[in-house]
Coordinates of C-alpha atoms and ligand atoms in Angstrom, one line a residue:
Chain A
X1 CA -32.2 -0.2 -17.4
X2 CA -29.8 -3.1 -17.9
X3 CA -26.1 -4.0 -17.4
X4 CA -24.3 -5.5 -19.9
X5 CA -21.0 -7.0 -20.6
X6 CA -19.8 -7.4 -23.8
X7 CA -17.3 -9.2 -25.4
X8 CA -14.8 -8.2 -21.9
X9 CA -11.7 -9.6 -21.6
X10 CA -8.9 -8.2 -19.9
X11 CA -4.7 -9.6 -20.3
X12 CA -2.4 -8.1 -17.8
X13 CA 1.3 -7.5 -18.6
X14 CA 3.8 -9.8 -16.0
X15 CA 7.2 -9.7 -16.6
X16 CA 6.9 -9.0 -20.9
X17 CA 4.6 -12.2 -20.5
X18 CA 0.7 -11.8 -21.6
X19 CA -1.4 -13.2 -19.0
X20 CA -4.8 -13.6 -20.1
X21 CA -6.7 -13.5 -17.4
X22 CA -10.7 -13.0 -19.3
X23 CA -11.6 -14.3 -22.0
X24 CA -15.1 -13.5 -24.2
X25 CA -17.5 -12.8 -21.0
X26 CA -21.0 -11.9 -22.1
X27 CA -23.2 -11.3 -19.3
X28 CA -26.1 -9.3 -18.5
X29 CA -27.8 -8.4 -15.7
X30 CA -31.5 -7.3 -15.5
X31 CA -33.1 -5.1 -13.4
X32 CA -33.7 -6.7 -9.9
X33 CA -31.5 -9.4 -10.8
X34 CA -29.4 -11.0 -8.4
X35 CA -26.1 -12.7 -10.5
X36 CA -23.7 -14.9 -8.8
X37 CA -20.1 -16.2 -10.4
X38 CA -18.8 -18.3 -9.1
X39 CA -15.2 -20.1 -10.0
X40 CA -12.3 -21.5 -8.2
X41 CA -9.6 -18.5 -7.3
X42 CA -7.6 -17.2 -9.9
X43 CA -9.9 -17.9 -12.2
X44 CA -10.6 -13.5 -13.3
X45 CA -13.6 -13.0 -10.5
X46 CA -12.4 -10.0 -9.6
X47 CA -11.2 -8.9 -12.1
X48 CA -14.8 -8.9 -13.9
X49 CA -15.9 -7.7 -10.8
X50 CA -13.2 -4.6 -11.6
X51 CA -14.7 -3.9 -14.5
X52 CA -17.3 -3.9 -14.9
X53 CA -16.8 -1.4 -11.7
X54 CA -14.8 0.8 -14.2
X55 CA -11.9 0.1 -11.8
X56 CA -10.3 -1.3 -14.6
X57 CA -10.3 -0.6 -18.3
X58 CA -11.0 -3.9 -20.6
X59 CA -8.4 -4.8 -23.4
X60 CA -11.4 -5.4 -25.9
X61 CA -15.2 -5.3 -25.5
X62 CA -17.6 -2.5 -23.9
X63 CA -19.5 -2.9 -20.5
X64 CA -22.6 -0.7 -20.4
X65 CA -26.0 -0.2 -19.3
X66 CA -28.6 -0.4 -21.1
X67 CA -31.3 2.6 -21.4
X68 CA -30.4 4.5 -18.7
X69 CA -31.6 7.4 -18.0
X70 CA -29.7 10.5 -20.2
X71 CA -28.2 13.1 -17.7
X72 CA -27.4 11.2 -14.6
X73 CA -24.7 8.8 -13.7
X74 CA -25.5 4.9 -12.9
X75 CA -23.5 4.8 -10.2
X76 CA -21.8 1.4 -8.2
X77 CA -22.0 0.4 -4.5
X78 CA -19.1 -1.7 -4.2
X79 CA -18.7 -4.1 -1.2
X80 CA -14.7 -4.9 -0.7
X81 CA -13.7 -8.1 -0.2
X82 CA -10.8 -6.7 2.4
X83 CA -14.1 -4.1 4.5
X84 CA -11.4 -1.7 2.6
X85 CA -12.8 0.7 5.4
X86 CA -11.1 3.6 6.5
X87 CA -9.9 2.7 9.4
X88 CA -9.7 6.6 10.9
X89 CA -13.3 7.4 10.1
X90 CA -15.6 6.4 12.4
X91 CA -18.7 3.2 11.5
X92 CA -20.3 7.0 10.6
X93 CA -18.4 8.7 8.6
X94 CA -17.6 5.9 6.9
X95 CA -20.6 4.7 5.9
X96 CA -21.7 9.4 5.1
X97 CA -18.1 8.6 2.2
X98 CA -19.6 7.9 -0.9
X99 CA -23.0 10.9 0.1
X100 CA -19.6 13.6 1.1
X101 CA -18.2 12.9 -2.5
X102 CA -21.6 13.0 -4.0
X103 CA -21.6 16.8 -2.3
X104 CA -24.4 15.7 -0.3
X105 CA -24.1 19.0 2.2
X106 CA -23.0 17.5 5.3
X107 CA -26.2 18.1 7.5
X108 CA -28.1 16.6 5.0
X109 CA -26.8 13.2 5.4
X110 CA -27.9 12.0 9.6
X111 CA -31.4 10.5 8.7
X112 CA -30.1 9.0 5.9
X113 CA -26.9 7.1 7.3
X114 CA -29.2 7.1 10.9
X115 CA -31.3 4.4 8.3
X116 CA -29.0 2.1 7.0
X117 CA -26.8 1.3 10.1
X118 CA -30.7 0.9 12.1
X119 CA -30.6 -1.4 8.4
X120 CA -28.0 -3.8 9.0
X121 CA -28.3 -3.6 12.5
X122 CA -25.8 -1.7 13.8
X123 CA -26.9 1.1 16.3
X124 CA -24.9 1.8 18.6
X125 CA -22.3 2.1 17.0
X126 CA -22.1 4.6 14.5
X127 CA -18.8 7.1 16.7
X128 CA -16.8 3.7 16.6
X129 CA -13.9 2.9 14.8
X130 CA -13.4 0.0 12.5
X131 CA -10.4 -1.9 14.7
X132 CA -13.1 -1.5 17.8
X133 CA -16.0 -4.6 15.9
X134 CA -15.7 -7.6 14.9
X135 CA -15.0 -8.9 11.1
X136 CA -19.4 -9.6 10.6
X137 CA -19.4 -6.1 11.8
X138 CA -16.8 -3.9 9.6
X139 CA -18.3 -6.1 7.1
X140 CA -22.2 -5.0 7.5
X141 CA -20.1 -0.6 7.6
X142 CA -19.0 -2.0 3.9
X143 CA -22.8 -3.3 2.8
X144 CA -24.1 -0.2 4.4
X145 CA -21.1 2.5 2.7
X146 CA -22.6 0.6 -0.5
X147 CA -26.4 1.1 0.0
X148 CA -25.9 4.6 0.9
X149 CA -25.7 6.5 -2.3
X150 CA -28.7 4.4 -3.4
X151 CA -26.9 2.7 -6.4
X152 CA -28.5 1.6 -9.4
X153 CA -25.9 -2.0 -9.2
X154 CA -24.4 -3.2 -6.4
X155 CA -21.1 -5.0 -7.1
X156 CA -20.0 -7.6 -3.6
X157 CA -16.7 -9.1 -3.8
X158 CA -16.9 -12.2 -1.1
X159 CA -17.4 -10.2 1.1
X160 CA -18.0 -12.6 3.7
X161 CA -14.7 -14.9 3.3
X162 CA -12.8 -13.3 5.7
X163 CA -15.7 -14.9 8.2
X164 CA -16.0 -18.0 10.8
X165 CA -19.1 -20.0 9.2
X166 CA -21.2 -19.1 11.8
X167 CA -21.2 -15.7 11.3
X168 CA -20.6 -15.9 7.3
X169 CA -25.0 -18.1 7.9
X170 CA -26.0 -15.1 10.1
X171 CA -24.6 -12.3 7.5
X172 CA -26.4 -14.7 4.8
X173 CA -29.5 -14.8 6.0
X174 CA -29.6 -10.3 6.7
X175 CA -28.1 -10.3 3.2
X176 CA -31.2 -11.9 1.4
X177 CA -33.0 -9.8 4.1
X178 CA -31.6 -7.6 3.2
X179 CA -32.0 -7.3 -0.3
X180 CA -35.7 -7.9 -0.3
X181 CA -36.1 -4.4 1.2
X182 CA -33.7 -2.7 -1.8
X183 CA -33.6 -5.5 -4.5
X184 CA -31.1 -4.2 -6.4
X185 CA -29.5 -6.0 -8.9
X186 CA -26.9 -7.2 -7.7
X187 CA -23.3 -8.7 -9.5
X188 CA -22.2 -10.9 -6.8
X189 CA -18.8 -12.4 -6.7
X190 CA -18.1 -15.9 -4.1
X191 CA -16.0 -19.1 -4.3
X192 CA -18.7 -20.8 -2.1
X193 CA -20.9 -22.5 -4.0
X194 CA -24.0 -23.2 -1.4
X195 CA -23.4 -19.3 -0.7
X196 CA -24.3 -18.6 -4.5
X197 CA -27.1 -21.3 -4.8
X198 CA -28.8 -19.2 -1.3
X199 CA -28.3 -16.0 -2.6
X200 CA -28.3 -16.1 -6.9
X201 CA -31.1 -15.4 -9.8
X202 CA -28.7 -17.3 -11.4
X203 CA -25.0 -18.4 -10.8
X204 CA -22.7 -17.8 -13.6
X205 CA -19.7 -20.4 -13.6
X206 CA -16.4 -19.3 -14.3
X207 CA -13.6 -21.5 -15.4
X208 CA -9.6 -21.1 -15.1
X209 CA -7.0 -18.8 -16.4
X210 CA -8.4 -17.3 -19.0
X211 CA -11.5 -17.4 -17.3
X212 CA -14.6 -18.3 -19.6
X213 CA -18.7 -18.5 -18.5
X214 CA -18.7 -22.4 -19.0
X215 CA -22.5 -22.3 -17.3
X216 CA -25.0 -20.7 -15.8
X217 CA -27.4 -22.0 -14.6
X218 CA -31.3 -20.5 -13.0
X219 CA -32.1 -21.5 -9.7
X220 CA -35.7 -21.8 -9.3
X221 CA -36.4 -22.2 -5.2
X222 CA -38.3 -18.7 -4.5
X223 CA -34.9 -17.3 -2.4
X224 CA -37.2 -16.2 0.4
X225 CA -37.7 -20.2 0.6
X226 CA -34.6 -21.8 -0.2
X227 CA -33.3 -22.3 4.1
X228 CA -36.6 -24.0 4.7
X229 CA -36.1 -27.6 5.0
X230 CA -38.2 -29.1 1.8
X231 CA -35.7 -27.5 -0.6
X232 CA -32.8 -28.9 1.1
X233 CA -32.3 -31.9 -1.1
X234 CA -33.0 -29.6 -4.4
X235 CA -30.7 -27.1 -2.8
X236 CA -27.5 -30.0 -2.4
X237 CA -28.2 -30.6 -6.0
X238 CA -27.3 -27.7 -7.4
X239 CA -24.6 -27.7 -5.7
X240 CA -23.7 -30.6 -6.9
X241 CA -24.1 -30.1 -10.3
X242 CA -21.8 -27.1 -9.9
X243 CA -19.5 -29.1 -8.0
X244 CA -19.2 -30.8 -11.0
X245 CA -18.7 -29.0 -13.5
X246 CA -15.6 -26.3 -11.6
X247 CA -14.0 -29.5 -8.8
X248 CA -11.3 -30.5 -11.7
X249 CA -10.4 -26.5 -12.4
X250 CA -10.9 -25.9 -8.6
X251 CA -7.9 -28.7 -8.5
X252 CA -6.2 -27.4 -11.2
X253 CA -6.3 -24.5 -9.6
X254 CA -4.4 -25.5 -5.9
X255 CA -1.6 -27.3 -7.9
X256 CA -0.5 -24.0 -9.9
X257 CA 3.0 -22.7 -8.5
X258 CA 0.5 -19.1 -9.1
X259 CA 3.3 -17.0 -11.1
X260 CA 2.6 -14.0 -9.5
X261 CA 0.7 -14.5 -5.8
Chain B
X1 CA -33.3 6.7 -23.1
X2 CA -30.0 6.1 -23.7
X3 CA -26.8 3.5 -23.6
X4 CA -23.8 4.2 -20.5
X5 CA -20.7 3.4 -20.9
X6 CA -19.0 2.2 -18.4
X7 CA -15.9 4.2 -17.6
X8 CA -12.5 3.2 -16.5
X9 CA -12.2 6.3 -13.2
X10 CA -8.5 5.2 -12.1
X11 CA -7.1 6.1 -15.2
X12 CA -6.0 9.8 -13.4
X13 CA -4.4 7.6 -10.4
X14 CA -2.1 5.0 -12.8
X15 CA -1.1 7.7 -15.0
X16 CA 2.4 6.7 -16.1
X17 CA 5.4 8.7 -18.0
X18 CA 8.7 7.8 -18.9
X19 CA 11.7 7.9 -17.4
X20 CA 12.9 10.5 -19.7
X21 CA 10.5 13.0 -18.5
X22 CA 12.9 13.4 -14.9
X23 CA 15.9 13.4 -17.2
X24 CA 14.1 16.0 -19.5
X25 CA 12.9 17.8 -16.5
X26 CA 16.9 18.5 -14.6
X27 CA 17.8 19.7 -18.1
X28 CA 15.3 22.7 -18.5
X29 CA 16.2 23.7 -14.6
X30 CA 20.4 23.0 -15.4
X31 CA 19.1 25.1 -18.9
X32 CA 17.7 27.9 -17.3
X33 CA 19.4 28.2 -14.5
X34 CA 23.1 28.5 -16.9
X35 CA 20.9 31.1 -19.3
X36 CA 20.3 33.2 -15.8
X37 CA 24.1 33.4 -15.4
X38 CA 24.9 34.2 -19.1
X39 CA 22.9 36.6 -19.0
X40 CA 24.2 39.1 -16.3
X41 CA 21.6 39.3 -14.6
X42 CA 23.1 38.0 -11.4
X43 CA 26.7 38.3 -10.9
X44 CA 28.4 35.3 -10.8
X45 CA 30.3 36.0 -7.8
X46 CA 27.0 34.9 -6.1
X47 CA 25.8 32.0 -8.3
X48 CA 28.0 30.4 -10.8
X49 CA 26.6 28.8 -13.8
X50 CA 27.0 25.3 -14.4
X51 CA 29.2 24.7 -17.1
X52 CA 31.7 27.1 -14.4
X53 CA 30.9 24.6 -11.3
X54 CA 31.6 21.6 -13.3
X55 CA 34.7 23.1 -14.9
X56 CA 36.0 24.1 -12.3
X57 CA 35.1 20.3 -10.0
X58 CA 37.5 19.3 -13.4
X59 CA 40.0 21.4 -12.1
X60 CA 40.2 20.4 -8.8
X61 CA 39.7 16.5 -9.8
X62 CA 42.9 16.6 -11.7
X63 CA 45.2 18.6 -9.0
X64 CA 43.4 15.9 -6.9
X65 CA 42.2 18.4 -3.9
X66 CA 38.8 16.5 -4.7
X67 CA 40.2 13.2 -3.6
X68 CA 42.4 14.6 -0.7
X69 CA 39.3 15.7 0.7
X70 CA 36.7 13.8 -0.2
X71 CA 38.9 10.9 1.4
X72 CA 39.6 12.3 4.2
X73 CA 35.2 12.4 5.2
X74 CA 34.8 9.6 3.7
X75 CA 36.8 7.8 6.7
X76 CA 35.0 9.8 9.1
X77 CA 31.2 9.7 8.2
X78 CA 32.2 5.5 7.6
X79 CA 33.6 5.0 10.3
X80 CA 31.0 6.7 12.2
X81 CA 28.3 5.3 10.8
X82 CA 29.6 2.3 11.5
X83 CA 30.1 2.8 14.5
X84 CA 27.1 4.4 15.1
X85 CA 25.0 1.8 13.7
X86 CA 25.5 -1.1 15.3
X87 CA 25.3 0.4 18.8
X88 CA 22.0 2.0 17.9
X89 CA 21.6 -1.4 16.8
X90 CA 22.3 -3.1 19.7
X91 CA 20.9 -0.9 22.1
X92 CA 17.2 -1.3 20.6
X93 CA 17.5 -5.2 20.4
X94 CA 18.1 -4.4 24.1
X95 CA 15.7 -2.2 25.3
X96 CA 12.6 -3.6 22.4
X97 CA 13.3 -7.2 23.6
X98 CA 13.9 -7.2 27.0
X99 CA 11.6 -5.4 29.7
X100 CA 14.4 -4.4 31.9
X101 CA 16.2 -2.7 28.7
X102 CA 13.2 -1.1 28.0
X103 CA 12.7 0.5 31.9
X104 CA 16.5 2.0 31.5
X105 CA 17.8 2.4 28.4
X106 CA 14.1 4.5 27.0
X107 CA 14.0 7.6 29.2
X108 CA 17.7 7.7 28.6
X109 CA 17.4 8.2 24.6
X110 CA 13.9 10.0 25.0
X111 CA 16.4 12.6 27.2
X112 CA 19.4 12.0 25.4
X113 CA 17.6 12.4 21.9
X114 CA 16.3 16.1 21.7
X115 CA 19.4 17.2 22.1
X116 CA 21.4 19.2 19.2
X117 CA 24.6 16.5 18.7
X118 CA 26.6 18.8 18.0
X119 CA 26.4 21.0 20.7
X120 CA 28.4 17.8 22.0
X121 CA 31.4 18.6 19.9
X122 CA 33.1 21.1 21.3
X123 CA 32.5 18.9 25.0
X124 CA 34.3 16.0 22.6
X125 CA 36.9 18.2 21.1
X126 CA 37.7 18.9 24.4
X127 CA 37.6 15.0 25.9
X128 CA 39.4 13.4 22.9
X129 CA 40.8 15.9 20.7
X130 CA 40.9 18.5 17.6
X131 CA 41.9 15.1 15.7
X132 CA 40.1 12.0 14.2
X133 CA 38.2 10.8 16.7
X134 CA 36.0 13.7 17.8
X135 CA 33.7 14.1 14.6
X136 CA 33.7 10.4 14.0
X137 CA 32.0 10.6 17.9
X138 CA 29.7 13.5 16.7
X139 CA 28.7 11.3 13.4
X140 CA 27.8 8.0 15.9
X141 CA 26.8 9.2 18.5
X142 CA 24.0 11.1 15.5
X143 CA 24.0 8.0 13.9
X144 CA 23.0 6.1 16.7
X145 CA 19.8 7.4 18.1
X146 CA 17.4 7.4 14.7
X147 CA 18.5 3.7 14.8
X148 CA 18.2 2.7 17.9
X149 CA 15.0 4.4 18.3
X150 CA 13.7 2.6 14.9
X151 CA 15.0 -0.7 15.9
X152 CA 13.3 -0.3 19.2
X153 CA 10.3 0.1 17.9
X154 CA 10.5 -2.6 14.9
X155 CA 11.0 -4.4 17.5
X156 CA 8.1 -3.8 19.2
X157 CA 5.9 -4.0 16.2
X158 CA 6.9 -7.3 15.4
X159 CA 3.5 -9.7 14.4
X160 CA 3.0 -10.8 17.9
X161 CA 1.4 -14.4 16.3
X162 CA 4.9 -15.2 14.4
X163 CA 6.4 -14.9 18.3
X164 CA 3.9 -16.5 19.9
X165 CA 4.7 -19.7 17.0
X166 CA 8.6 -19.8 18.0
X167 CA 7.1 -20.0 21.3
X168 CA 4.4 -23.1 20.7
X169 CA 7.8 -24.4 19.2
X170 CA 10.1 -23.7 22.7
X171 CA 12.7 -21.7 20.5
X172 CA 14.8 -19.4 23.2
X173 CA 15.2 -16.2 23.5
X174 CA 18.3 -16.3 21.8
X175 CA 17.0 -18.1 18.5
X176 CA 13.8 -16.5 18.8
X177 CA 15.3 -13.2 19.2
X178 CA 17.7 -13.7 16.0
X179 CA 15.3 -15.6 14.4
X180 CA 11.6 -13.9 14.3
X181 CA 12.7 -10.7 15.7
X182 CA 15.7 -9.7 14.5
X183 CA 14.0 -10.5 10.4
X184 CA 10.2 -8.5 11.7
X185 CA 12.4 -5.1 12.7
X186 CA 14.4 -5.2 9.3
X187 CA 12.4 -2.8 7.1
X188 CA 12.3 -0.7 10.4
X189 CA 16.3 -0.5 10.7
X190 CA 16.4 0.1 7.9
X191 CA 14.2 3.1 7.5
X192 CA 16.4 3.9 10.1
X193 CA 19.6 3.7 8.5
X194 CA 18.1 6.1 5.9
X195 CA 17.7 8.1 8.4
X196 CA 20.2 8.2 9.9
X197 CA 22.5 8.7 6.8
X198 CA 21.2 12.2 5.9
X199 CA 21.9 13.0 9.7
X200 CA 25.3 11.8 9.1
X201 CA 26.8 13.8 6.2
X202 CA 25.1 17.1 8.2
X203 CA 26.9 16.3 11.0
X204 CA 30.3 15.8 8.9
X205 CA 29.9 19.5 7.3
X206 CA 29.2 20.2 10.6
X207 CA 32.7 19.4 12.2
X208 CA 34.1 19.5 10.0
X209 CA 34.0 23.2 9.6
X210 CA 34.4 23.8 12.8
X211 CA 37.3 22.0 13.3
X212 CA 39.0 20.5 10.6
X213 CA 41.5 21.2 7.9
X214 CA 40.8 18.4 5.3
X215 CA 37.7 17.1 4.6
X216 CA 35.0 18.5 2.1
X217 CA 33.2 20.8 4.7
X218 CA 37.1 22.2 5.4
X219 CA 37.0 22.7 1.8
X220 CA 33.8 24.6 1.7
X221 CA 34.4 26.7 4.4
X222 CA 37.7 27.9 3.1
X223 CA 36.4 28.6 -0.3
X224 CA 34.0 30.8 1.0
X225 CA 35.8 32.7 3.2
X226 CA 38.2 33.7 -0.6
X227 CA 34.6 34.2 -1.7
X228 CA 35.5 31.4 -4.1
X229 CA 32.1 30.5 -5.1
X230 CA 32.5 28.2 -8.2
X231 CA 34.9 25.9 -6.4
X232 CA 32.6 26.1 -3.1
X233 CA 29.9 25.1 -5.5
X234 CA 31.5 22.3 -6.7
X235 CA 31.9 20.9 -3.2
X236 CA 29.0 21.3 -2.3
X237 CA 28.3 18.6 -5.8
X238 CA 30.9 16.5 -4.1
X239 CA 28.2 16.1 -1.0
X240 CA 25.2 16.0 -3.2
X241 CA 26.9 12.7 -5.2
X242 CA 28.2 11.7 -2.2
X243 CA 24.8 11.3 -1.1
X244 CA 23.1 9.5 -4.2
X245 CA 25.5 6.8 -3.4
X246 CA 24.8 6.2 0.1
X247 CA 21.5 6.6 -0.6
X248 CA 22.4 3.8 -2.8
X249 CA 24.0 1.6 -1.3
X250 CA 22.0 1.8 1.7
X251 CA 19.3 0.5 -0.8
X252 CA 21.1 -2.1 -2.4
X253 CA 21.2 -3.6 1.6
X254 CA 18.1 -3.6 2.2
X255 CA 17.4 -5.0 -0.6
X256 CA 20.1 -8.1 -0.3
X257 CA 18.8 -8.0 3.4
X258 CA 15.7 -7.7 2.7
X259 CA 14.6 -10.8 0.1
X260 CA 11.1 -11.2 1.4
X261 CA 9.9 -8.2 1.4
X262 CA 8.4 -7.0 -2.3
Ligands
ADP301 N1 -3.4 -6.1 -11.6 C1 -3.0 -7.0 -12.3 N2 -1.5 -7.5 -12.7 C2 -0.9 -8.8 -12.9 N3 -2.1 -10.4 -12.6 C3 -2.7 -10.1 -12.4 C4 -3.7 -8.3 -11.4 N4 -4.6 -9.0 -10.8 C5 -5.4 -10.1 -10.9 N5 -3.7 -11.0 -12.0 C6 -4.4 -11.8 -12.6 O1 -5.3 -12.8 -12.5 C7 -6.1 -13.9 -12.2 C8 -7.5 -13.5 -11.3 O2 -7.1 -12.3 -10.5 P1 -8.3 -12.4 -10.1 O3 -9.9 -11.6 -10.8 O4 -8.0 -11.8 -9.0 O5 -8.6 -13.9 -10.0 P2 -10.4 -14.3 -8.4 O6 -10.4 -12.9 -7.9 O7 -11.2 -15.3 -8.9 O8 -9.5 -15.4 -7.9 C9 -5.1 -13.8 -11.2 O9 -4.5 -15.1 -12.3 C10 -4.5 -13.1 -11.0 O10 -3.1 -13.4 -10.7
MG302 MG1 -10.7 -12.3 -5.2

């Protein structure tokens, strides 16, 4: 089963004016593929993710699964940037939400939830509330919540951008390990080039306003070896190439006064 | 094997209807009301039809009956509201921003707040006479509590980081209060003012029914005694309009006072 984004554009009406956020995006995510989307802030990364997740309607184009098994709706697991945990639910109950929504009987949830709590390293915090957790732990809950429903595709919108650099590095390493266990098709949005190069099979570069796919770069180093010293040079080379592609856009984005920011 | 198209699942939550739907619903309710009265299902003594009420309202406006009663009511509610909200604001700022004020003032507020204010009207009449002052005082008192309590929690909930920023620049207490705490508390203060607007209308009518010859409350009670229900309802309509205008005025003020609020 392959996720296909075909000719997708999206414009917003802002005070009577049409603002084209995305234009003619064509992209596919194969099974067990990790695709990262990189672009300057405001280029439409979140918009693309929301369109893919079915939380926004495209202005034109379509998004579909090719060769989906009939009779079953493919599921998305989504990790949001601001975590979006329910403050009034404990860690356990937050993770349980997706399963409850799917109609799984409460009694049958326990093993599944405990498995994912352990997988993201939150054992002992089941009964804690989100406000009692650090930023990194909160995002782990977000990841467990997305994984527990056994999604067909994992969508992540800058999941680590609110974390400090050290926590972020640790979380990236954990995500690599976790991903190798689940091997879910993943669409990962970030503005951090280093992060994209460490995580993804392919890095998609978005230009800004209107957001277009300006380049797709394949990272040819095996994912589990990317932290090794012998690959440092190659990784840096990827990062430098990508930065060259997008730095002009990023500078322009910085200068621009956001009309609706 | 088939293709599965991704659909927007948010659509049911984002549905919107044009403004005329509300107008249509309003007209439908009025039409139904009118129809029920016209068919004689209920006697017009118990429930006058909308058209009758409008006619009476028009007549009473022409004779000046509405104007004189409304003027009396407006004087009371405006004076009471201004007095009460000003006192509430000051009290809330004091109890919210000063530790001593908190320890002294908060138990006092908590003890007095649950008293239904109208129960104090006889006492106020005894103290201040049956004239305007007792009515204005009771309204002011009713306004005081929600404003004071909301100001207090508004002050208490101002982002501690912003206060830290001010203090880091060696801002004095007064400057911090004026330029950081008060603006930060404004959204809560306005929520309090909106609550108080409802309370003040309630107390106005209650006080006028108990102890006044003029005013919309007195007018409603008068026509109730005479069983002239269409004129009674005309008074009720005036109250409803008064409430709407009150609300709109507060909204206008809030927009000007909190331009940074989305
Ligand atoms: N609901 C919306 N209404 C109007 N404009 C929007 C809306 N959502 C996003 N935009 C605009 O679309 C552009 C892309 O936004 P976004 O996808 O959030 O960018 P990114 O996630 O890459 O920072 C921005 O210019 C933003 O202002
Ligand atoms: Mg974004």
